[in-house]
Amino acid sequence: MQWVVGLLYLFICAVPLFFITLFIRLFKSEQNWHRRMKGRNKS
């Protein structure tokens, strides 16, 4: 029964971390996209 609790804690810790990394990746790609658009507008 102890391992079930351990897995539960791991899951609770892993899910927010996964979402945070996903959000950071999306945010970075969004910034790059805006930079590309600005570059196109200048030229």
PQR file of N, CA, C, O and H, with PARSE charges and radii, in Angstrom:
ATOM      1  N   MET A   1       0.834  -1.207   0.000 -0.4000 1.5000
ATOM      2  CA  MET A   1       0.000   0.000   0.000 -0.0000 2.0000
ATOM      3  C   MET A   1       0.871   1.262   0.000  0.5500 1.7000
ATOM      4  O   MET A   1       0.461   2.313  -0.492 -0.5500 1.4000
ATOM      5  N   GLN A   2       2.064   1.140   0.552 -0.4000 1.5000
ATOM      6  CA  GLN A   2       2.955   2.312   0.633 -0.0000 2.0000
ATOM      7  C   GLN A   2       3.352   2.806  -0.767  0.5500 1.7000
ATOM      8  O   GLN A   2       3.414   4.011  -1.011 -0.5500 1.4000
ATOM      9  H   GLN A   2       2.397   0.286   0.952  0.4000 1.0000
ATOM     10  N   TRP A   3       3.620   1.863  -1.680 -0.4000 1.5000
ATOM     11  CA  TRP A   3       4.049   2.259  -3.029 -0.0000 2.0000
ATOM     12  C   TRP A   3       2.951   3.020  -3.774  0.5500 1.7000
ATOM     13  O   TRP A   3       3.240   3.867  -4.619 -0.5500 1.4000
ATOM     14  H   TRP A   3       3.570   0.884  -1.481  0.4000 1.0000
ATOM     15  N   VAL A   4       1.689   2.713  -3.456 -0.4000 1.5000
ATOM     16  CA  VAL A   4       0.573   3.425  -4.089 -0.0000 2.0000
ATOM     17  C   VAL A   4       0.618   4.899  -3.700  0.5500 1.7000
ATOM     18  O   VAL A   4       0.440   5.783  -4.539 -0.5500 1.4000
ATOM     19  H   VAL A   4       1.454   2.025  -2.769  0.4000 1.0000
ATOM     20  N   VAL A   5       0.861   5.151  -2.408 -0.4000 1.5000
ATOM     21  CA  VAL A   5       0.959   6.531  -1.923 -0.0000 2.0000
ATOM     22  C   VAL A   5       2.152   7.228  -2.575  0.5500 1.7000
ATOM     23  O   VAL A   5       2.068   8.400  -2.943 -0.5500 1.4000
ATOM     24  H   VAL A   5       1.005   4.433  -1.727  0.4000 1.0000
ATOM     25  N   GLY A   6       3.262   6.502  -2.718 -0.4000 1.5000
ATOM     26  CA  GLY A   6       4.452   7.054  -3.364 -0.0000 2.0000
ATOM     27  C   GLY A   6       4.174   7.436  -4.810  0.5500 1.7000
ATOM     28  O   GLY A   6       4.566   8.510  -5.267 -0.5500 1.4000
ATOM     29  H   GLY A   6       3.331   5.550  -2.419  0.4000 1.0000
ATOM     30  N   LEU A   7       3.492   6.547  -5.524 -0.4000 1.5000
ATOM     31  CA  LEU A   7       3.129   6.824  -6.911 -0.0000 2.0000
ATOM     32  C   LEU A   7       2.212   8.036  -6.997  0.5500 1.7000
ATOM     33  O   LEU A   7       2.345   8.868  -7.894 -0.5500 1.4000
ATOM     34  H   LEU A   7       3.174   5.674  -5.153  0.4000 1.0000
ATOM     35  N   LEU A   8       1.281   8.123  -6.057 -0.4000 1.5000
ATOM     36  CA  LEU A   8       0.344   9.241  -6.035 -0.0000 2.0000
ATOM     37  C   LEU A   8       1.087  10.565  -5.866  0.5500 1.7000
ATOM     38  O   LEU A   8       0.818  11.538  -6.570 -0.5500 1.4000
ATOM     39  H   LEU A   8       1.172   7.447  -5.328  0.4000 1.0000
ATOM     40  N   TYR A   9       2.033  10.584  -4.914 -0.4000 1.5000
ATOM     41  CA  TYR A   9       2.827  11.798  -4.689 -0.0000 2.0000
ATOM     42  C   TYR A   9       3.647  12.149  -5.928  0.5500 1.7000
ATOM     43  O   TYR A   9       3.742  13.316  -6.307 -0.5500 1.4000
ATOM     44  H   TYR A   9       2.252   9.794  -4.341  0.4000 1.0000
ATOM     45  N   LEU A  10       4.239  11.129  -6.556 -0.4000 1.5000
ATOM     46  CA  LEU A  10       5.020  11.343  -7.778 -0.0000 2.0000
ATOM     47  C   LEU A  10       4.144  11.964  -8.864  0.5500 1.7000
ATOM     48  O   LEU A  10       4.553  12.908  -9.539 -0.5500 1.4000
ATOM     49  H   LEU A  10       4.161  10.181  -6.247  0.4000 1.0000
ATOM     50  N   PHE A  11       2.944  11.429  -9.025 -0.4000 1.5000
ATOM     51  CA  PHE A  11       2.011  11.916 -10.036 -0.0000 2.0000
ATOM     52  C   PHE A  11       1.638  13.369  -9.772  0.5500 1.7000
ATOM     53  O   PHE A  11       1.616  14.194 -10.686 -0.5500 1.4000
ATOM     54  H   PHE A  11       2.612  10.662  -8.476  0.4000 1.0000
ATOM     55  N   ILE A  12       1.340  13.675  -8.490 -0.4000 1.5000
ATOM     56  CA  ILE A  12       0.943  15.031  -8.103 -0.0000 2.0000
ATOM     57  C   ILE A  12       2.083  16.017  -8.367  0.5500 1.7000
ATOM     58  O   ILE A  12       1.844  17.165  -8.741 -0.5500 1.4000
ATOM     59  H   ILE A  12       1.358  13.005  -7.748  0.4000 1.0000
ATOM     60  N   CYS A  13       3.325  15.560  -8.169 -0.4000 1.5000
ATOM     61  CA  CYS A  13       4.484  16.432  -8.401 -0.0000 2.0000
ATOM     62  C   CYS A  13       4.806  16.549  -9.892  0.5500 1.7000
ATOM     63  O   CYS A  13       5.241  17.604 -10.354 -0.5500 1.4000
ATOM     64  H   CYS A  13       3.519  14.628  -7.865  0.4000 1.0000
ATOM     65  N   ALA A  14       4.593  15.463 -10.644 -0.4000 1.5000
ATOM     66  CA  ALA A  14       5.000  15.421 -12.046 -0.0000 2.0000
ATOM     67  C   ALA A  14       4.056  16.217 -12.948  0.5500 1.7000
ATOM     68  O   ALA A  14       4.507  16.867 -13.891 -0.5500 1.4000
ATOM     69  H   ALA A  14       4.240  14.606 -10.268  0.4000 1.0000
ATOM     70  N   VAL A  15       2.767  16.171 -12.670 -0.4000 1.5000
ATOM     71  CA  VAL A  15       1.788  16.817 -13.550 -0.0000 2.0000
ATOM     72  C   VAL A  15       2.003  18.337 -13.633  0.5500 1.7000
ATOM     73  O   VAL A  15       2.071  18.865 -14.743 -0.5500 1.4000
ATOM     74  H   VAL A  15       2.401  15.643 -11.904  0.4000 1.0000
ATOM     75  N   PRO A  16       2.113  19.064 -12.505 -0.5600 1.5000
ATOM     76  CA  PRO A  16       2.360  20.508 -12.601  0.2800 2.0000
ATOM     77  C   PRO A  16       3.671  20.825 -13.314  0.5500 1.7000
ATOM     78  O   PRO A  16       3.740  21.770 -14.099 -0.5500 1.4000
ATOM     79  N   LEU A  17       4.708  20.039 -13.043 -0.4000 1.5000
ATOM     80  CA  LEU A  17       5.998  20.250 -13.711 -0.0000 2.0000
ATOM     81  C   LEU A  17       5.848  20.093 -15.219  0.5500 1.7000
ATOM     82  O   LEU A  17       6.397  20.884 -15.986 -0.5500 1.4000
ATOM     83  H   LEU A  17       4.653  19.271 -12.405  0.4000 1.0000
ATOM     84  N   PHE A  18       5.107  19.077 -15.645 -0.4000 1.5000
ATOM     85  CA  PHE A  18       4.876  18.834 -17.070 -0.0000 2.0000
ATOM     86  C   PHE A  18       4.165  20.021 -17.712  0.5500 1.7000
ATOM     87  O   PHE A  18       4.539  20.465 -18.797 -0.5500 1.4000
ATOM     88  H   PHE A  18       4.660  18.434 -15.022  0.4000 1.0000
ATOM     89  N   PHE A  19       3.127  20.537 -17.026 -0.4000 1.5000
ATOM     90  CA  PHE A  19       2.382  21.671 -17.559 -0.0000 2.0000
ATOM     91  C   PHE A  19       3.247  22.925 -17.619  0.5500 1.7000
ATOM     92  O   PHE A  19       3.145  23.712 -18.560 -0.5500 1.4000
ATOM     93  H   PHE A  19       2.824  20.177 -16.144  0.4000 1.0000
ATOM     94  N   ILE A  20       4.106  23.109 -16.601 -0.4000 1.5000
ATOM     95  CA  ILE A  20       4.982  24.286 -16.570 -0.0000 2.0000
ATOM     96  C   ILE A  20       5.950  24.253 -17.754  0.5500 1.7000
ATOM     97  O   ILE A  20       6.131  25.262 -18.436 -0.5500 1.4000
ATOM     98  H   ILE A  20       4.188  22.470 -15.837  0.4000 1.0000
ATOM     99  N   THR A  21       6.576  23.089 -18.001 -0.4000 1.5000
ATOM    100  CA  THR A  21       7.518  22.985 -19.116 -0.0000 2.0000
ATOM    101  C   THR A  21       6.795  23.192 -20.445  0.5500 1.7000
ATOM    102  O   THR A  21       7.327  23.837 -21.349 -0.5500 1.4000
ATOM    103  H   THR A  21       6.428  22.270 -17.447  0.4000 1.0000
ATOM    104  N   LEU A  22       5.591  22.650 -20.564 -0.4000 1.5000
ATOM    105  CA  LEU A  22       4.797  22.813 -21.774 -0.0000 2.0000
ATOM    106  C   LEU A  22       4.473  24.282 -22.002  0.5500 1.7000
ATOM    107  O   LEU A  22       4.570  24.776 -23.125 -0.5500 1.4000
ATOM    108  H   LEU A  22       5.159  22.126 -19.830  0.4000 1.0000
ATOM    109  N   PHE A  23       4.086  24.988 -20.927 -0.4000 1.5000
ATOM    110  CA  PHE A  23       3.739  26.404 -21.018 -0.0000 2.0000
ATOM    111  C   PHE A  23       4.952  27.232 -21.416  0.5500 1.7000
ATOM    112  O   PHE A  23       4.837  28.155 -22.222 -0.5500 1.4000
ATOM    113  H   PHE A  23       4.008  24.586 -20.014  0.4000 1.0000
ATOM    114  N   ILE A  24       6.119  26.905 -20.852 -0.4000 1.5000
ATOM    115  CA  ILE A  24       7.347  27.640 -21.183 -0.0000 2.0000
ATOM    116  C   ILE A  24       7.687  27.447 -22.660  0.5500 1.7000
ATOM    117  O   ILE A  24       8.069  28.401 -23.338 -0.5500 1.4000
ATOM    118  H   ILE A  24       6.211  26.156 -20.197  0.4000 1.0000
ATOM    119  N   ARG A  25       7.553  26.230 -23.159 -0.4000 1.5000
ATOM    120  CA  ARG A  25       7.836  25.957 -24.574 -0.0000 2.0000
ATOM    121  C   ARG A  25       6.893  26.746 -25.474  0.5500 1.7000
ATOM    122  O   ARG A  25       7.327  27.338 -26.462 -0.5500 1.4000
ATOM    123  H   ARG A  25       7.243  25.455 -22.609  0.4000 1.0000
ATOM    124  N   LEU A  26       5.609  26.758 -25.138 -0.4000 1.5000
ATOM    125  CA  LEU A  26       4.624  27.502 -25.916 -0.0000 2.0000
ATOM    126  C   LEU A  26       4.951  28.985 -25.905  0.5500 1.7000
ATOM    127  O   LEU A  26       4.870  29.653 -26.936 -0.5500 1.4000
ATOM    128  H   LEU A  26       5.256  26.277 -24.335  0.4000 1.0000
ATOM    129  N   PHE A  27       5.324  29.503 -24.728 -0.4000 1.5000
ATOM    130  CA  PHE A  27       5.634  30.928 -24.585 -0.0000 2.0000
ATOM    131  C   PHE A  27       6.847  31.302 -25.424  0.5500 1.7000
ATOM    132  O   PHE A  27       6.859  32.356 -26.061 -0.5500 1.4000
ATOM    133  H   PHE A  27       5.390  28.961 -23.890  0.4000 1.0000
ATOM    134  N   LYS A  28       7.870  30.446 -25.431 -0.4000 1.5000
ATOM    135  CA  LYS A  28       9.082  30.719 -26.203 -0.0000 2.0000
ATOM    136  C   LYS A  28       8.782  30.715 -27.699  0.5500 1.7000
ATOM    137  O   LYS A  28       9.241  31.598 -28.424 -0.5500 1.4000
ATOM    138  H   LYS A  28       7.860  29.590 -24.914  0.4000 1.0000
ATOM    139  N   SER A  29       8.013  29.727 -28.169 -0.4000 1.5000
ATOM    140  CA  SER A  29       7.667  29.649 -29.587 -0.0000 2.0000
ATOM    141  C   SER A  29       6.820  30.854 -29.986  0.5500 1.7000
ATOM    142  O   SER A  29       6.944  31.364 -31.099 -0.5500 1.4000
ATOM    143  H   SER A  29       7.640  29.010 -27.580  0.4000 1.0000
ATOM    144  N   GLU A  30       5.960  31.305 -29.076 -0.4000 1.5000
ATOM    145  CA  GLU A  30       5.130  32.481 -29.328 -0.0000 2.0000
ATOM    146  C   GLU A  30       6.009  33.713 -29.520  0.5500 1.7000
ATOM    147  O   GLU A  30       5.776  34.506 -30.432 -0.5500 1.4000
ATOM    148  H   GLU A  30       5.859  30.890 -28.172  0.4000 1.0000
ATOM    149  N   GLN A  31       7.021  33.877 -28.661 -0.4000 1.5000
ATOM    150  CA  GLN A  31       7.941  35.013 -28.770 -0.0000 2.0000
ATOM    151  C   GLN A  31       8.684  34.969 -30.105  0.5500 1.7000
ATOM    152  O   GLN A  31       8.818  35.992 -30.775 -0.5500 1.4000
ATOM    153  H   GLN A  31       7.209  33.233 -27.919  0.4000 1.0000
ATOM    154  N   ASN A  32       9.168  33.783 -30.492 -0.4000 1.5000
ATOM    155  CA  ASN A  32       9.882  33.641 -31.759 -0.0000 2.0000
ATOM    156  C   ASN A  32       8.978  34.006 -32.931  0.5500 1.7000
ATOM    157  O   ASN A  32       9.428  34.635 -33.889 -0.5500 1.4000
ATOM    158  H   ASN A  32       9.059  32.952 -29.947  0.4000 1.0000
ATOM    159  N   TRP A  33       7.723  33.622 -32.863 -0.4000 1.5000
ATOM    160  CA  TRP A  33       6.768  33.911 -33.928 -0.0000 2.0000
ATOM    161  C   TRP A  33       6.565  35.419 -34.059  0.5500 1.7000
ATOM    162  O   TRP A  33       6.515  35.954 -35.166 -0.5500 1.4000
ATOM    163  H   TRP A  33       7.357  33.111 -32.085  0.4000 1.0000
ATOM    164  N   HIS A  34       6.447  36.103 -32.907 -0.4000 1.5000
ATOM    165  CA  HIS A  34       6.275  37.552 -32.935 -0.0000 2.0000
ATOM    166  C   HIS A  34       7.509  38.223 -33.528  0.5500 1.7000
ATOM    167  O   HIS A  34       7.388  39.194 -34.274 -0.5500 1.4000
ATOM    168  H   HIS A  34       6.487  35.669 -32.007  0.4000 1.0000
ATOM    169  N   ARG A  35       8.683  37.718 -33.204 -0.4000 1.5000
ATOM    170  CA  ARG A  35       9.919  38.284 -33.749 -0.0000 2.0000
ATOM    171  C   ARG A  35       9.946  38.132 -35.261  0.5500 1.7000
ATOM    172  O   ARG A  35      10.349  39.053 -35.972 -0.5500 1.4000
ATOM    173  H   ARG A  35       8.782  36.929 -32.597  0.4000 1.0000
ATOM    174  N   ARG A  36       9.520  36.980 -35.755 -0.4000 1.5000
ATOM    175  CA  ARG A  36       9.500  36.741 -37.202 -0.0000 2.0000
ATOM    176  C   ARG A  36       8.544  37.713 -37.890  0.5500 1.7000
ATOM    177  O   ARG A  36       8.854  38.259 -38.948 -0.5500 1.4000
ATOM    178  H   ARG A  36       9.192  36.233 -35.177  0.4000 1.0000
ATOM    179  N   MET A  37       7.384  37.920 -37.279 -0.4000 1.5000
ATOM    180  CA  MET A  37       6.404  38.836 -37.854 -0.0000 2.0000
ATOM    181  C   MET A  37       6.967  40.254 -37.905  0.5500 1.7000
ATOM    182  O   MET A  37       6.797  40.959 -38.900 -0.5500 1.4000
ATOM    183  H   MET A  37       7.132  37.476 -36.419  0.4000 1.0000
ATOM    184  N   LYS A  38       7.641  40.672 -36.827 -0.4000 1.5000
ATOM    185  CA  LYS A  38       8.242  42.007 -36.790 -0.0000 2.0000
ATOM    186  C   LYS A  38       9.306  42.144 -37.877  0.5500 1.7000
ATOM    187  O   LYS A  38       9.397  43.181 -38.534 -0.5500 1.4000
ATOM    188  H   LYS A  38       7.780  40.099 -36.018  0.4000 1.0000
ATOM    189  N   GLY A  39      10.107  41.101 -38.065 -0.4000 1.5000
ATOM    190  CA  GLY A  39      11.154  41.107 -39.088 -0.0000 2.0000
ATOM    191  C   GLY A  39      10.561  41.247 -40.484  0.5500 1.7000
ATOM    192  O   GLY A  39      11.112  41.955 -41.327 -0.5500 1.4000
ATOM    193  H   GLY A  39      10.033  40.259 -37.532  0.4000 1.0000
ATOM    194  N   ARG A  40       9.454  40.582 -40.727 -0.4000 1.5000
ATOM    195  CA  ARG A  40       8.790  40.660 -42.035 -0.0000 2.0000
ATOM    196  C   ARG A  40       8.240  42.062 -42.269  0.5500 1.7000
ATOM    197  O   ARG A  40       8.330  42.599 -43.373 -0.5500 1.4000
ATOM    198  H   ARG A  40       9.006  40.006 -40.042  0.4000 1.0000
ATOM    199  N   ASN A  41       7.673  42.644 -41.223 -0.4000 1.5000
ATOM    200  CA  ASN A  41       7.090  43.976 -41.368 -0.0000 2.0000
ATOM    201  C   ASN A  41       8.157  45.024 -41.675  0.5500 1.7000
ATOM    202  O   ASN A  41       7.908  45.967 -42.427 -0.5500 1.4000
ATOM    203  H   ASN A  41       7.600  42.208 -40.326  0.4000 1.0000
ATOM    204  N   LYS A  42       9.354  44.859 -41.087 -0.4000 1.5000
ATOM    205  CA  LYS A  42      10.439  45.815 -41.320 -0.0000 2.0000
ATOM    206  C   LYS A  42      10.896  45.759 -42.770  0.5500 1.7000
ATOM    207  O   LYS A  42      11.126  46.799 -43.387 -0.5500 1.4000
ATOM    208  H   LYS A  42       9.556  44.093 -40.476  0.4000 1.0000
ATOM    209  N   SER A  43      11.029  44.545 -43.325 -0.4000 1.5000
ATOM    210  CA  SER A  43      11.518  44.380 -44.700 -0.0000 2.0000
ATOM    211  C   SER A  43      10.355  44.450 -45.682  0.5500 1.7000
ATOM    212  O   SER A  43      10.559  44.333 -46.890 -0.5500 1.4000
ATOM    213  H   SER A  43      10.842  43.700 -42.824  0.4000 1.0000
TER
END
